[in-house]
PDB file of C-alpha atoms in Angstrom:
ATOM      1  CA  UNK A  28      -7.255 -41.273  35.917  1.00 55.00           C
ATOM      2  CA  UNK A  29      -8.709 -38.023  37.169  1.00 55.00           C
ATOM      3  CA  UNK A  30      -8.824 -34.834  35.130  1.00 53.00           C
ATOM      4  CA  UNK A  31      -6.042 -33.329  37.257  1.00 53.00           C
ATOM      5  CA  UNK A  32      -3.775 -36.319  36.605  1.00 55.00           C
ATOM      6  CA  UNK A  33      -3.946 -36.116  32.830  1.00 54.00           C
ATOM      7  CA  UNK A  34      -0.749 -35.115  31.159  1.00 56.00           C
ATOM      8  CA  UNK A  35      -0.875 -31.866  29.357  1.00 53.00           C
ATOM      9  CA  UNK A  36       1.027 -31.875  26.106  1.00 52.00           C
ATOM     10  CA  UNK A  37       3.703 -29.183  26.256  1.00 52.00           C
ATOM     11  CA  UNK A  38       3.374 -26.381  23.739  1.00 52.00           C
ATOM     12  CA  UNK A  39       5.733 -26.597  20.827  1.00 51.00           C
ATOM     13  CA  UNK A  40       8.759 -24.377  21.042  1.00 51.00           C
ATOM     14  CA  UNK A  41       9.098 -24.214  17.266  1.00 50.00           C
ATOM     15  CA  UNK A  42       9.174 -20.718  15.894  1.00 52.00           C
ATOM     16  CA  UNK A  43       6.818 -20.012  13.040  1.00 49.00           C
ATOM     17  CA  UNK A  44       8.631 -19.508   9.772  1.00 51.00           C
ATOM     18  CA  UNK A  45       7.922 -16.160   8.135  1.00 50.00           C
ATOM     19  CA  UNK A  46       5.817 -16.332   5.002  1.00 52.00           C
ATOM     20  CA  UNK A  47       7.610 -15.819   1.713  1.00 50.00           C
ATOM     21  CA  UNK A  48       6.125 -12.325   1.318  1.00 49.00           C
ATOM     22  CA  UNK A  49       7.275 -11.392   4.845  1.00 46.00           C
ATOM     23  CA  UNK A  50      10.848 -12.472   4.004  1.00 47.00           C
ATOM     24  CA  UNK A  51      10.749 -10.362   0.838  1.00 48.00           C
ATOM     25  CA  UNK A  52       9.515  -7.347   2.775  1.00 47.00           C
ATOM     26  CA  UNK A  53      12.227  -7.630   5.400  1.00 51.00           C
ATOM     27  CA  UNK A  54      15.115  -8.218   3.048  1.00 55.00           C
ATOM     28  CA  UNK A  55      14.387  -6.053   0.036  1.00 70.00           C
ATOM     29  CA  UNK A  56      15.431  -2.408   0.122  1.00 80.00           C
ATOM     30  CA  UNK A  57      12.940   0.164  -1.107  1.00 81.00           C
ATOM     31  CA  UNK A  58      13.139   0.916  -4.816  1.00 87.00           C
ATOM     32  CA  UNK A  59      14.690   4.114  -6.099  1.00 90.00           C
ATOM     33  CA  UNK A  60      12.110   6.825  -6.685  1.00 92.00           C
ATOM     34  CA  UNK A  61      11.559   6.895 -10.467  1.00 94.00           C
ATOM     35  CA  UNK A  62      12.545  10.220 -12.010  1.00 94.00           C
ATOM     36  CA  UNK A  63       9.114  10.788 -13.603  1.00 95.00           C
ATOM     37  CA  UNK A  64       7.478  10.482 -10.180  1.00 95.00           C
ATOM     38  CA  UNK A  65      10.089  12.708  -8.554  1.00 96.00           C
ATOM     39  CA  UNK A  66       9.481  15.345 -11.243  1.00 96.00           C
ATOM     40  CA  UNK A  67       5.695  15.218 -10.746  1.00 96.00           C
ATOM     41  CA  UNK A  68       6.053  15.565  -6.975  1.00 96.00           C
ATOM     42  CA  UNK A  69       8.368  18.564  -7.470  1.00 97.00           C
ATOM     43  CA  UNK A  70       5.861  20.096  -9.910  1.00 97.00           C
ATOM     44  CA  UNK A  71       3.190  19.831  -7.192  1.00 96.00           C
ATOM     45  CA  UNK A  72       5.597  21.291  -4.576  1.00 97.00           C
ATOM     46  CA  UNK A  73       5.455  17.994  -2.736  1.00 96.00           C
ATOM     47  CA  UNK A  74       7.573  17.202   0.316  1.00 96.00           C
ATOM     48  CA  UNK A  75       8.157  14.328   2.754  1.00 96.00           C
ATOM     49  CA  UNK A  76       8.338  11.582   0.107  1.00 96.00           C
ATOM     50  CA  UNK A  77       8.127   8.059   1.536  1.00 95.00           C
ATOM     51  CA  UNK A  78       8.029   4.619  -0.037  1.00 96.00           C
ATOM     52  CA  UNK A  79       5.409   2.728   1.915  1.00 95.00           C
ATOM     53  CA  UNK A  80       5.116  -0.623   0.161  1.00 94.00           C
ATOM     54  CA  UNK A  81       5.062  -2.819  -2.889  1.00 93.00           C
ATOM     55  CA  UNK A  82       1.512  -4.122  -3.221  1.00 93.00           C
ATOM     56  CA  UNK A  83       0.683  -7.214  -5.251  1.00 93.00           C
ATOM     57  CA  UNK A  84      -2.865  -6.868  -6.537  1.00 93.00           C
ATOM     58  CA  UNK A  85      -5.307  -9.629  -5.675  1.00 92.00           C
ATOM     59  CA  UNK A  86      -8.678 -10.353  -7.275  1.00 92.00           C
ATOM     60  CA  UNK A  87     -10.407  -8.697  -4.303  1.00 90.00           C
ATOM     61  CA  UNK A  88      -8.522  -5.444  -5.053  1.00 90.00           C
ATOM     62  CA  UNK A  89     -10.009  -5.399  -8.555  1.00 90.00           C
ATOM     63  CA  UNK A  90     -13.647  -6.365  -7.914  1.00 87.00           C
ATOM     64  CA  UNK A  91     -16.225  -3.621  -8.482  1.00 83.00           C
ATOM     65  CA  UNK A  92     -18.214  -4.628  -5.410  1.00 84.00           C
ATOM     66  CA  UNK A  93     -15.133  -4.378  -3.137  1.00 85.00           C
ATOM     67  CA  UNK A  94     -14.105  -0.854  -4.266  1.00 89.00           C
ATOM     68  CA  UNK A  95     -11.010  -0.679  -2.068  1.00 92.00           C
ATOM     69  CA  UNK A  96      -7.277  -1.224  -2.006  1.00 94.00           C
ATOM     70  CA  UNK A  97      -6.185  -3.014   1.148  1.00 93.00           C
ATOM     71  CA  UNK A  98      -2.633  -2.452   2.404  1.00 94.00           C
ATOM     72  CA  UNK A  99      -1.543  -4.705   5.245  1.00 92.00           C
ATOM     73  CA  UNK A 100      -0.131  -2.568   8.055  1.00 92.00           C
ATOM     74  CA  UNK A 101       2.556  -5.171   8.753  1.00 92.00           C
ATOM     75  CA  UNK A 102       3.790  -4.762   5.150  1.00 92.00           C
ATOM     76  CA  UNK A 103       3.945  -0.962   5.323  1.00 92.00           C
ATOM     77  CA  UNK A 104       7.628  -0.005   5.447  1.00 88.00           C
ATOM     78  CA  UNK A 105       7.420   3.365   7.253  1.00 92.00           C
ATOM     79  CA  UNK A 106       5.158   5.412   9.461  1.00 92.00           C
ATOM     80  CA  UNK A 107       3.602   7.892   7.041  1.00 94.00           C
ATOM     81  CA  UNK A 108       0.706   9.312   9.082  1.00 93.00           C
ATOM     82  CA  UNK A 109       0.824  12.113  11.627  1.00 91.00           C
ATOM     83  CA  UNK A 110      -0.655  11.408  15.062  1.00 88.00           C
ATOM     84  CA  UNK A 111      -3.751  13.434  14.167  1.00 87.00           C
ATOM     85  CA  UNK A 112      -4.177  11.540  10.879  1.00 87.00           C
ATOM     86  CA  UNK A 113      -3.885   8.217  12.704  1.00 83.00           C
ATOM     87  CA  UNK A 114      -6.710   9.274  14.990  1.00 79.00           C
ATOM     88  CA  UNK A 115      -8.910  10.506  12.115  1.00 75.00           C
ATOM     89  CA  UNK A 116      -8.370   7.360  10.019  1.00 70.00           C
ATOM     90  CA  UNK A 117      -9.586   5.318  12.991  1.00 68.00           C
ATOM     91  CA  UNK A 118     -12.332   7.403  14.521  1.00 70.00           C
ATOM     92  CA  UNK A 119     -13.940   9.911  12.136  1.00 70.00           C
ATOM     93  CA  UNK A 120     -17.589   8.944  11.490  1.00 74.00           C
ATOM     94  CA  UNK A 121     -20.413  10.431   9.437  1.00 76.00           C
ATOM     95  CA  UNK A 122     -23.930  11.278  10.647  1.00 79.00           C
ATOM     96  CA  UNK A 123     -24.924   7.594  10.282  1.00 79.00           C
ATOM     97  CA  UNK A 124     -21.962   6.529  12.458  1.00 76.00           C
ATOM     98  CA  UNK A 125     -20.174   4.975   9.470  1.00 76.00           C
ATOM     99  CA  UNK A 126     -16.395   5.423   9.203  1.00 75.00           C
ATOM    100  CA  UNK A 127     -15.350   8.334   6.990  1.00 79.00           C
ATOM    101  CA  UNK A 128     -11.599   8.136   7.290  1.00 86.00           C
ATOM    102  CA  UNK A 129      -9.023  10.653   6.168  1.00 90.00           C
ATOM    103  CA  UNK A 130      -9.423  12.467   2.844  1.00 92.00           C
ATOM    104  CA  UNK A 131      -6.350  11.909   0.646  1.00 96.00           C
ATOM    105  CA  UNK A 132      -5.343  12.494  -2.964  1.00 97.00           C
ATOM    106  CA  UNK A 133      -4.260   9.470  -5.009  1.00 97.00           C
ATOM    107  CA  UNK A 134      -2.274   9.843  -8.231  1.00 97.00           C
ATOM    108  CA  UNK A 135      -2.539   6.881 -10.574  1.00 96.00           C
ATOM    109  CA  UNK A 136       0.384   5.841 -12.838  1.00 95.00           C
ATOM    110  CA  UNK A 137      -0.760   8.439 -15.408  1.00 95.00           C
ATOM    111  CA  UNK A 138      -0.827  11.106 -12.654  1.00 96.00           C
ATOM    112  CA  UNK A 139      -4.609  11.509 -12.763  1.00 96.00           C
ATOM    113  CA  UNK A 140      -5.829  12.746  -9.372  1.00 97.00           C
ATOM    114  CA  UNK A 141      -8.519  10.985  -7.357  1.00 97.00           C
ATOM    115  CA  UNK A 142      -9.907  12.129  -4.014  1.00 96.00           C
ATOM    116  CA  UNK A 143     -10.293   9.098  -1.806  1.00 95.00           C
ATOM    117  CA  UNK A 144     -10.664   8.131   1.833  1.00 92.00           C
ATOM    118  CA  UNK A 145      -7.981   6.344   3.870  1.00 93.00           C
ATOM    119  CA  UNK A 146      -9.336   4.179   6.647  1.00 90.00           C
ATOM    120  CA  UNK A 147      -7.830   1.768   9.108  1.00 87.00           C
ATOM    121  CA  UNK A 148      -9.615  -1.581   9.165  1.00 85.00           C
ATOM    122  CA  UNK A 149      -9.366  -4.682  11.302  1.00 83.00           C
ATOM    123  CA  UNK A 150     -10.257  -8.076   9.872  1.00 84.00           C
ATOM    124  CA  UNK A 151      -9.824 -10.659  12.557  1.00 88.00           C
ATOM    125  CA  UNK A 152      -6.282 -10.303  13.872  1.00 91.00           C
ATOM    126  CA  UNK A 153      -5.072  -8.508  10.731  1.00 91.00           C
ATOM    127  CA  UNK A 154      -5.014  -4.720  10.400  1.00 90.00           C
ATOM    128  CA  UNK A 155      -5.093  -2.793   7.146  1.00 91.00           C
ATOM    129  CA  UNK A 156      -5.056   0.653   5.667  1.00 92.00           C
ATOM    130  CA  UNK A 157      -7.723   0.871   3.025  1.00 92.00           C
ATOM    131  CA  UNK A 158      -8.156   3.345   0.189  1.00 94.00           C
ATOM    132  CA  UNK A 159     -11.877   3.610  -0.555  1.00 91.00           C
ATOM    133  CA  UNK A 160     -14.400   5.870  -2.325  1.00 89.00           C
ATOM    134  CA  UNK A 161     -13.146   5.960  -5.867  1.00 90.00           C
ATOM    135  CA  UNK A 162     -10.853   2.953  -6.047  1.00 93.00           C
ATOM    136  CA  UNK A 163     -13.191   1.328  -8.607  1.00 91.00           C
ATOM    137  CA  UNK A 164     -12.628   4.361 -10.881  1.00 92.00           C
ATOM    138  CA  UNK A 165      -8.836   4.078 -10.492  1.00 94.00           C
ATOM    139  CA  UNK A 166      -9.019   0.401 -11.476  1.00 92.00           C
ATOM    140  CA  UNK A 167     -11.254   1.092 -14.500  1.00 90.00           C
ATOM    141  CA  UNK A 168      -8.941   3.847 -15.830  1.00 93.00           C
ATOM    142  CA  UNK A 169      -5.807   1.694 -15.561  1.00 92.00           C
ATOM    143  CA  UNK A 170      -4.770  -1.726 -16.816  1.00 81.00           C
ATOM    144  CA  UNK A 171      -4.428  -3.194 -13.346  1.00 90.00           C
ATOM    145  CA  UNK A 172      -4.481  -6.978 -13.338  1.00 90.00           C
ATOM    146  CA  UNK A 173      -4.387  -9.671 -10.709  1.00 93.00           C
ATOM    147  CA  UNK A 174      -0.756 -10.324  -9.727  1.00 92.00           C
ATOM    148  CA  UNK A 175       0.457  -6.898 -10.895  1.00 91.00           C
ATOM    149  CA  UNK A 176       2.704  -5.073  -8.431  1.00 92.00           C
ATOM    150  CA  UNK A 177       2.170  -1.448  -7.497  1.00 93.00           C
ATOM    151  CA  UNK A 178       4.865   0.520  -5.738  1.00 95.00           C
ATOM    152  CA  UNK A 179       3.111   2.954  -3.422  1.00 96.00           C
ATOM    153  CA  UNK A 180       4.671   6.232  -2.332  1.00 96.00           C
ATOM    154  CA  UNK A 181       3.314   9.024  -0.167  1.00 97.00           C
ATOM    155  CA  UNK A 182       4.140  12.705  -0.116  1.00 97.00           C
ATOM    156  CA  UNK A 183       2.588  15.916   1.158  1.00 97.00           C
ATOM    157  CA  UNK A 184       1.442  19.082  -0.538  1.00 97.00           C
ATOM    158  CA  UNK A 185       0.726  21.828   2.012  1.00 96.00           C
ATOM    159  CA  UNK A 186       0.497  19.092   4.690  1.00 93.00           C
ATOM    160  CA  UNK A 187      -2.205  17.188   2.739  1.00 96.00           C
ATOM    161  CA  UNK A 188      -1.391  13.499   2.302  1.00 97.00           C
ATOM    162  CA  UNK A 189      -1.008  12.240  -1.266  1.00 97.00           C
ATOM    163  CA  UNK A 190      -0.384   8.733  -2.586  1.00 97.00           C
ATOM    164  CA  UNK A 191       1.212   7.909  -5.917  1.00 97.00           C
ATOM    165  CA  UNK A 192       0.841   4.499  -7.536  1.00 96.00           C
ATOM    166  CA  UNK A 193       3.649   3.273  -9.765  1.00 94.00           C
ATOM    167  CA  UNK A 194       3.154   0.151 -11.857  1.00 89.00           C
ATOM    168  CA  UNK A 195       6.433   0.369 -13.781  1.00 77.00           C
ATOM    169  CA  UNK A 196       8.531  -2.711 -13.250  1.00 55.00           C
ATOM    170  CA  UNK A 197      12.305  -3.074 -13.431  1.00 41.00           C
ATOM    171  CA  UNK A 198      12.169  -4.181 -17.064  1.00 36.00           C
ATOM    172  CA  UNK A 199      10.484  -0.905 -18.008  1.00 42.00           C
ATOM    173  CA  UNK A 200      13.127   1.369 -16.496  1.00 40.00           C
ATOM    174  CA  UNK A 201      14.954   3.685 -18.844  1.00 38.00           C
ATOM    175  CA  UNK A 202      18.402   2.089 -18.795  1.00 37.00           C
ATOM    176  CA  UNK A 203      19.842  -1.385 -18.783  1.00 37.00           C
ATOM    177  CA  UNK A 204      23.410  -2.567 -18.297  1.00 33.00           C
ATOM    178  CA  UNK A 205      24.459  -5.191 -20.816  1.00 34.00           C
ATOM    179  CA  UNK A 206      27.977  -6.627 -21.056  1.00 36.00           C
ATOM    180  CA  UNK A 207      29.559  -3.574 -19.460  1.00 39.00           C
ATOM    181  CA  UNK A 208      27.722  -1.080 -21.676  1.00 41.00           C
ATOM    182  CA  UNK A 209      24.779   1.126 -20.830  1.00 41.00           C
ATOM    183  CA  UNK A 210      22.043   1.071 -23.445  1.00 41.00           C
ATOM    184  CA  UNK A 211      19.507   3.861 -23.304  1.00 41.00           C
ATOM    185  CA  UNK A 212      15.984   2.784 -24.060  1.00 42.00           C
ATOM    186  CA  UNK A 213      13.506   5.441 -25.139  1.00 38.00           C
TER     187      UNK A 213
END
């Protein structure tokens, strides 16, 4: 049988099933902005508040030698960058031709401010936003652990992009409904 006569196996028409985390991202609505975060943003005269994602921390997000928080672009819920910021996060380089990224302010769960750099990275076919330059300090000042979820919000103060990291989970919210009664927890 010649090469031309060989049967070519038809490609499967099966659709790939979304990963569990993809299903969660598509089906879950964004959380309500916690009042303590809303108050802090108001105190800073912040505007344009956006929930961008819930990020589960992996070991690589906590390693000193990695010093970065990766956020998968396909998991980001909204477009939070201006066109100019998109360009800067991709193209701005220093004198050694290394990526610099976009300077942003990150507020940790205790509202401590950190100046960091937001970059856009490609790793194979996957694309990420990455917070670098100071992430190791954020990790060391907080009790972040592998598997912990951070809700990540953005806002602007005088057009400057800010991120706020919230590690409060549902069980830590200030009110619970039990048997038709509201119990206030302080």
